[in-house]
mmCIF file of C-alpha atoms in Angstrom:
data_model
loop_
_atom_site.group_PDB
_atom_site.id
_atom_site.type_symbol
_atom_site.label_atom_id
_atom_site.label_comp_id
_atom_site.label_asym_id
_atom_site.label_seq_id
_atom_site.Cartn_x
_atom_site.Cartn_y
_atom_site.Cartn_z
ATOM 1 C CA MET A 1 0.031 -0.012 0.097
ATOM 2 C CA ALA A 2 2.935 2.326 0.730
ATOM 3 C CA GLU A 3 4.443 1.525 -2.707
ATOM 4 C CA LEU A 4 1.183 2.410 -4.315
ATOM 5 C CA ALA A 5 0.827 5.635 -2.390
ATOM 6 C CA ALA A 6 4.114 6.599 -3.481
ATOM 7 C CA LEU A 7 3.249 6.273 -7.299
ATOM 8 C CA GLU A 8 0.163 8.673 -6.811
ATOM 9 C CA ASP A 9 0.246 11.397 -9.483
ATOM 10 C CA PRO A 10 -2.063 14.407 -8.912
ATOM 11 C CA GLN A 11 -2.339 15.002 -12.519
ATOM 12 C CA ALA A 12 -3.245 11.456 -13.425
ATOM 13 C CA ARG A 13 -5.900 11.528 -10.675
ATOM 14 C CA VAL A 14 -7.427 14.666 -12.276
ATOM 15 C CA VAL A 15 -7.818 12.792 -15.528
ATOM 16 C CA ASN A 16 -9.039 9.663 -14.037
ATOM 17 C CA GLU A 17 -11.723 11.407 -11.923
ATOM 18 C CA LYS A 18 -13.031 12.743 -15.215
ATOM 19 C CA HIS A 19 -13.957 9.260 -15.892
ATOM 20 C CA GLY A 20 -15.302 8.342 -12.439
ATOM 21 C CA ASP A 21 -12.175 6.809 -11.188
ATOM 22 C CA ASP A 22 -10.560 7.751 -7.886
ATOM 23 C CA HIS A 23 -6.784 6.863 -8.248
ATOM 24 C CA GLY A 24 -3.761 8.597 -9.624
ATOM 25 C CA VAL A 25 -1.430 5.707 -10.313
ATOM 26 C CA ASN A 26 -0.260 5.186 -13.724
ATOM 27 C CA LEU A 27 -1.463 1.907 -15.009
ATOM 28 C CA GLY A 28 1.786 1.008 -16.801
ATOM 29 C CA LYS A 29 3.635 1.440 -13.428
ATOM 30 C CA LEU A 30 0.875 -0.705 -11.824
ATOM 31 C CA ARG A 31 1.304 -3.488 -14.299
ATOM 32 C CA ALA A 32 5.008 -3.350 -13.723
ATOM 33 C CA ILE A 33 4.374 -4.221 -9.968
ATOM 34 C CA ALA A 34 1.952 -6.873 -11.034
ATOM 35 C CA LYS A 35 4.711 -8.313 -13.330
ATOM 36 C CA ARG A 36 7.113 -8.370 -10.349
ATOM 37 C CA LEU A 37 4.638 -9.952 -7.867
ATOM 38 C CA LYS A 38 3.321 -12.625 -10.411
ATOM 39 C CA THR A 39 0.265 -14.564 -9.376
ATOM 40 C CA GLN A 40 -0.629 -14.389 -5.602
ATOM 41 C CA GLN A 41 -4.140 -15.233 -4.891
ATOM 42 C CA ASP A 42 -3.975 -14.595 -0.994
ATOM 43 C CA LEU A 43 -2.360 -11.137 -1.592
ATOM 44 C CA SER A 44 -4.851 -10.337 -4.189
ATOM 45 C CA LEU A 45 -7.507 -10.994 -1.584
ATOM 46 C CA GLU A 46 -5.958 -8.734 0.868
ATOM 47 C CA LEU A 47 -5.470 -6.009 -1.636
ATOM 48 C CA TRP A 48 -9.186 -6.337 -2.559
ATOM 49 C CA ALA A 49 -10.165 -6.036 0.943
ATOM 50 C CA THR A 50 -8.691 -2.581 1.411
ATOM 51 C CA GLY A 51 -11.280 -1.037 -0.811
ATOM 52 C CA ASP A 52 -8.598 1.176 -2.482
ATOM 53 C CA THR A 53 -9.005 1.613 -6.221
ATOM 54 C CA ALA A 54 -5.451 1.267 -7.045
ATOM 55 C CA ALA A 55 -4.965 -1.860 -4.703
ATOM 56 C CA ARG A 56 -8.060 -3.445 -6.278
ATOM 57 C CA LEU A 57 -6.708 -2.892 -9.741
ATOM 58 C CA LEU A 58 -3.368 -4.537 -8.675
ATOM 59 C CA ALA A 59 -5.350 -7.386 -7.071
ATOM 60 C CA LEU A 60 -7.209 -8.206 -10.399
ATOM 61 C CA LEU A 61 -3.877 -8.347 -12.118
ATOM 62 C CA ILE A 62 -2.240 -10.785 -9.835
ATOM 63 C CA CYS A 63 -5.262 -12.920 -8.973
ATOM 64 C CA ARG A 64 -6.078 -16.360 -10.162
ATOM 65 C CA PRO A 65 -9.402 -15.934 -11.911
ATOM 66 C CA LYS A 66 -10.437 -19.712 -11.684
ATOM 67 C CA ALA A 67 -9.944 -19.661 -7.926
ATOM 68 C CA PHE A 68 -13.030 -17.502 -7.150
ATOM 69 C CA THR A 69 -16.275 -18.951 -6.333
ATOM 70 C CA ARG A 70 -19.505 -17.812 -8.105
ATOM 71 C CA ASP A 71 -20.579 -15.907 -4.900
ATOM 72 C CA GLN A 72 -17.101 -14.124 -4.508
ATOM 73 C CA LEU A 73 -17.309 -12.810 -7.891
ATOM 74 C CA ASP A 74 -20.860 -11.654 -7.455
ATOM 75 C CA THR A 75 -19.969 -9.838 -4.330
ATOM 76 C CA MET A 76 -16.936 -8.437 -5.916
ATOM 77 C CA LEU A 77 -18.922 -7.111 -8.900
ATOM 78 C CA ARG A 78 -21.420 -5.417 -6.581
ATOM 79 C CA GLU A 79 -18.459 -3.916 -4.562
ATOM 80 C CA ALA A 80 -16.878 -2.596 -7.770
ATOM 81 C CA ARG A 81 -18.275 0.967 -8.200
ATOM 82 C CA ARG A 82 -15.476 2.567 -9.975
ATOM 83 C CA PRO A 83 -15.552 1.975 -13.790
ATOM 84 C CA LYS A 84 -11.892 0.771 -14.214
ATOM 85 C CA VAL A 85 -12.232 -1.753 -11.340
ATOM 86 C CA HIS A 86 -15.694 -2.930 -12.940
ATOM 87 C CA ASP A 87 -14.238 -3.204 -16.424
ATOM 88 C CA TRP A 88 -11.011 -5.100 -15.366
ATOM 89 C CA LEU A 89 -12.993 -7.500 -13.048
ATOM 90 C CA VAL A 90 -15.422 -8.414 -15.696
ATOM 91 C CA ASN A 91 -12.803 -8.674 -18.514
ATOM 92 C CA TYR A 92 -9.638 -10.000 -16.720
ATOM 93 C CA VAL A 93 -11.456 -12.160 -14.095
ATOM 94 C CA VAL A 94 -15.119 -13.132 -14.712
ATOM 95 C CA LYS A 95 -14.652 -13.913 -18.401
ATOM 96 C CA LYS A 96 -11.871 -16.392 -17.390
ATOM 97 C CA SER A 97 -13.959 -18.147 -14.768
ATOM 98 C CA ALA A 98 -16.255 -21.173 -15.219
ATOM 99 C CA HIS A 99 -19.142 -19.116 -13.591
ATOM 100 C CA ALA A 100 -19.044 -16.527 -16.345
ATOM 101 C CA GLU A 101 -22.392 -17.877 -18.055
ATOM 102 C CA ASP A 102 -24.148 -18.272 -14.839
ATOM 103 C CA LEU A 103 -23.238 -14.761 -13.662
ATOM 104 C CA ARG A 104 -24.138 -13.498 -17.204
ATOM 105 C CA VAL A 105 -27.592 -14.692 -16.876
ATOM 106 C CA ALA A 106 -27.972 -13.592 -13.108
ATOM 107 C CA TRP A 107 -26.612 -10.077 -13.856
ATOM 108 C CA PHE A 108 -28.227 -9.433 -17.074
ATOM 109 C CA SER A 109 -31.600 -8.198 -15.562
ATOM 110 C CA ASP A 110 -30.392 -7.023 -12.196
ATOM 111 C CA PRO A 111 -32.204 -4.055 -11.012
ATOM 112 C CA ASP A 112 -28.741 -2.325 -10.300
ATOM 113 C CA PRO A 113 -27.780 -0.736 -13.682
ATOM 114 C CA VAL A 114 -24.157 -1.151 -13.011
ATOM 115 C CA VAL A 115 -24.519 -4.700 -12.229
ATOM 116 C CA ALA A 116 -26.756 -5.155 -15.451
ATOM 117 C CA SER A 117 -23.969 -3.473 -17.515
ATOM 118 C CA ALA A 118 -21.672 -6.345 -16.583
ATOM 119 C CA GLY A 119 -24.349 -8.874 -17.874
ATOM 120 C CA TRP A 120 -24.584 -6.956 -20.992
ATOM 121 C CA ALA A 121 -20.775 -7.133 -21.340
ATOM 122 C CA LEU A 122 -20.686 -10.686 -20.851
ATOM 123 C CA THR A 123 -23.493 -10.985 -23.483
ATOM 124 C CA THR A 124 -21.599 -9.014 -25.906
ATOM 125 C CA GLU A 125 -18.626 -11.440 -25.485
ATOM 126 C CA ARG A 126 -20.970 -14.266 -26.380
ATOM 127 C CA VAL A 127 -22.340 -12.438 -29.246
ATOM 128 C CA ALA A 128 -18.956 -12.176 -30.802
ATOM 129 C CA LYS A 129 -17.530 -15.564 -29.642
ATOM 130 C CA LYS A 130 -20.215 -18.069 -28.910
ATOM 131 C CA PRO A 131 -23.492 -16.895 -30.083
ATOM 132 C CA GLU A 132 -25.350 -20.332 -30.356
ATOM 133 C CA GLY A 133 -28.432 -20.222 -28.072
ATOM 134 C CA LEU A 134 -28.579 -16.407 -27.905
ATOM 135 C CA ASP A 135 -31.843 -14.754 -29.012
ATOM 136 C CA LEU A 136 -30.443 -11.844 -31.092
ATOM 137 C CA ALA A 137 -33.767 -10.662 -32.196
ATOM 138 C CA GLY A 138 -34.832 -10.594 -28.508
ATOM 139 C CA LEU A 139 -31.601 -8.694 -27.654
ATOM 140 C CA LEU A 140 -32.415 -6.153 -30.132
ATOM 141 C CA ASP A 141 -35.800 -5.723 -29.018
ATOM 142 C CA THR A 142 -34.686 -4.989 -25.530
ATOM 143 C CA ILE A 143 -31.999 -2.558 -26.782
ATOM 144 C CA GLU A 144 -34.676 -0.790 -28.958
ATOM 145 C CA ALA A 145 -36.984 -0.482 -25.948
ATOM 146 C CA GLU A 146 -34.583 0.467 -23.147
ATOM 147 C CA MET A 147 -31.167 1.758 -24.518
ATOM 148 C CA LYS A 148 -32.254 5.317 -25.068
ATOM 149 C CA GLY A 149 -33.370 6.009 -21.315
ATOM 150 C CA ALA A 150 -30.757 3.682 -19.748
ATOM 151 C CA PRO A 151 -28.249 4.925 -17.055
ATOM 152 C CA GLU A 152 -24.819 5.737 -18.781
ATOM 153 C CA ARG A 153 -22.948 2.610 -17.768
ATOM 154 C CA LEU A 154 -25.743 0.463 -18.877
ATOM 155 C CA GLN A 155 -26.426 2.520 -22.020
ATOM 156 C CA TRP A 156 -22.733 2.044 -23.055
ATOM 157 C CA ALA A 157 -22.913 -1.828 -22.584
ATOM 158 C CA MET A 158 -26.070 -2.111 -24.534
ATOM 159 C CA ASN A 159 -24.727 0.101 -27.208
ATOM 160 C CA HIS A 160 -21.693 -2.151 -27.501
ATOM 161 C CA CYS A 161 -23.822 -5.337 -27.752
ATOM 162 C CA LEU A 162 -25.888 -3.458 -30.491
ATOM 163 C CA ALA A 163 -22.793 -2.808 -32.564
ATOM 164 C CA GLN A 164 -21.332 -6.304 -31.849
ATOM 165 C CA ILE A 165 -24.552 -7.877 -33.270
ATOM 166 C CA GLY A 166 -24.538 -5.707 -36.395
ATOM 167 C CA ILE A 167 -20.708 -6.438 -36.950
ATOM 168 C CA GLU A 168 -20.817 -10.064 -36.313
ATOM 169 C CA HIS A 169 -24.296 -11.100 -37.739
ATOM 170 C CA PRO A 170 -25.138 -9.973 -41.287
ATOM 171 C CA SER A 171 -28.660 -11.164 -40.937
ATOM 172 C CA SER A 172 -29.321 -8.781 -38.128
ATOM 173 C CA ARG A 173 -27.124 -5.803 -39.404
ATOM 174 C CA ALA A 174 -29.697 -3.782 -41.233
ATOM 175 C CA ARG A 175 -32.049 -3.823 -38.108
ATOM 176 C CA ALA A 176 -29.110 -3.021 -35.726
ATOM 177 C CA ILE A 177 -28.119 -0.132 -37.941
ATOM 178 C CA GLU A 178 -31.828 1.060 -38.085
ATOM 179 C CA ILE A 179 -32.066 0.930 -34.309
ATOM 180 C CA GLY A 180 -28.892 3.051 -33.895
ATOM 181 C CA GLU A 181 -29.883 5.682 -36.390
ATOM 182 C CA ARG A 182 -33.333 6.008 -34.830
ATOM 183 C CA LEU A 183 -32.140 6.095 -31.247
ATOM 184 C CA GLU A 184 -29.177 8.424 -31.871
ATOM 185 C CA VAL A 185 -27.390 7.068 -28.788
ATOM 186 C CA LEU A 186 -23.774 8.431 -28.623
ATOM 187 C CA LYS A 187 -24.227 10.144 -32.034
ATOM 188 C CA ASP A 188 -22.608 13.269 -31.147
ATOM 189 C CA TYR A 189 -19.975 11.469 -28.825
ATOM 190 C CA PRO A 190 -16.532 13.466 -29.155
ATOM 191 C CA THR A 191 -14.456 11.127 -31.047
ATOM 192 C CA PRO A 192 -10.476 11.789 -31.373
ATOM 193 C CA PRO A 193 -8.947 11.611 -34.987
ATOM 194 C CA ASN A 194 -8.200 7.971 -36.121
ATOM 195 C CA CYS A 195 -10.572 6.581 -33.614
ATOM 196 C CA THR A 196 -13.901 4.805 -34.504
ATOM 197 C CA SER A 197 -17.028 6.601 -33.104
ATOM 198 C CA PRO A 198 -19.091 4.635 -30.594
ATOM 199 C CA PHE A 199 -22.182 5.602 -32.468
ATOM 200 C CA ALA A 200 -23.467 1.990 -33.460
ATOM 201 C CA PRO A 201 -24.244 2.675 -37.336
ATOM 202 C CA VAL A 202 -20.808 4.286 -37.709
ATOM 203 C CA TRP A 203 -18.937 1.669 -35.615
ATOM 204 C CA ILE A 204 -20.708 -1.233 -37.552
ATOM 205 C CA ASN A 205 -19.882 -0.023 -40.942
ATOM 206 C CA GLU A 206 -16.438 0.713 -40.213
ATOM 207 C CA MET A 207 -15.641 -2.747 -38.671
ATOM 208 C CA VAL A 208 -17.461 -4.474 -41.585
ATOM 209 C CA ARG A 209 -15.326 -2.442 -43.968
ATOM 210 C CA ARG A 210 -12.230 -3.402 -42.147
ATOM 211 C CA GLN A 211 -13.179 -6.983 -42.313
ATOM 212 C CA GLY A 212 -13.312 -6.584 -46.134
#
């Protein structure tokens, strides 16, 4: 904890706080510490228990994803209120767990929009990698009905799912683009040069073009 505190950079904290994160540790330096520590599940649990955001990010880098029980992951997800911690937990840990599909289903319709956004993120992963058994038309129905008025984190997750459906599934592409154009979610999002807009119709068309 002292080592993490020594890495605190006030300027980095200002930037991170604009995104809802409350730490000022450079993530490259955090990854270097994780590389030195290697996998240490017990230390990971202790770091997580501190509640400190930088410590929790380090915990997620040195943990053993398959060692967590379903209930541990569910509790951790509900504790992970900072966007970067939430994102790393879902992408670096839950997706590698044997409990990923069970948690996807459980979280998908959770009344807490931050928890539900994790369910949508796991669904987007399946849309891309293992769509068998998913009701894509049903997902588009839900997105069409709920995305426009959804809280920000959930809206982003739904929008990503919408784009992924359009990119990966040609039979659903026209409808995905039409929903995106009509709802106009993230249409005016400021996008840096050489980056793809998160506005679903633009995102879909650009990725399909790149795929040839």
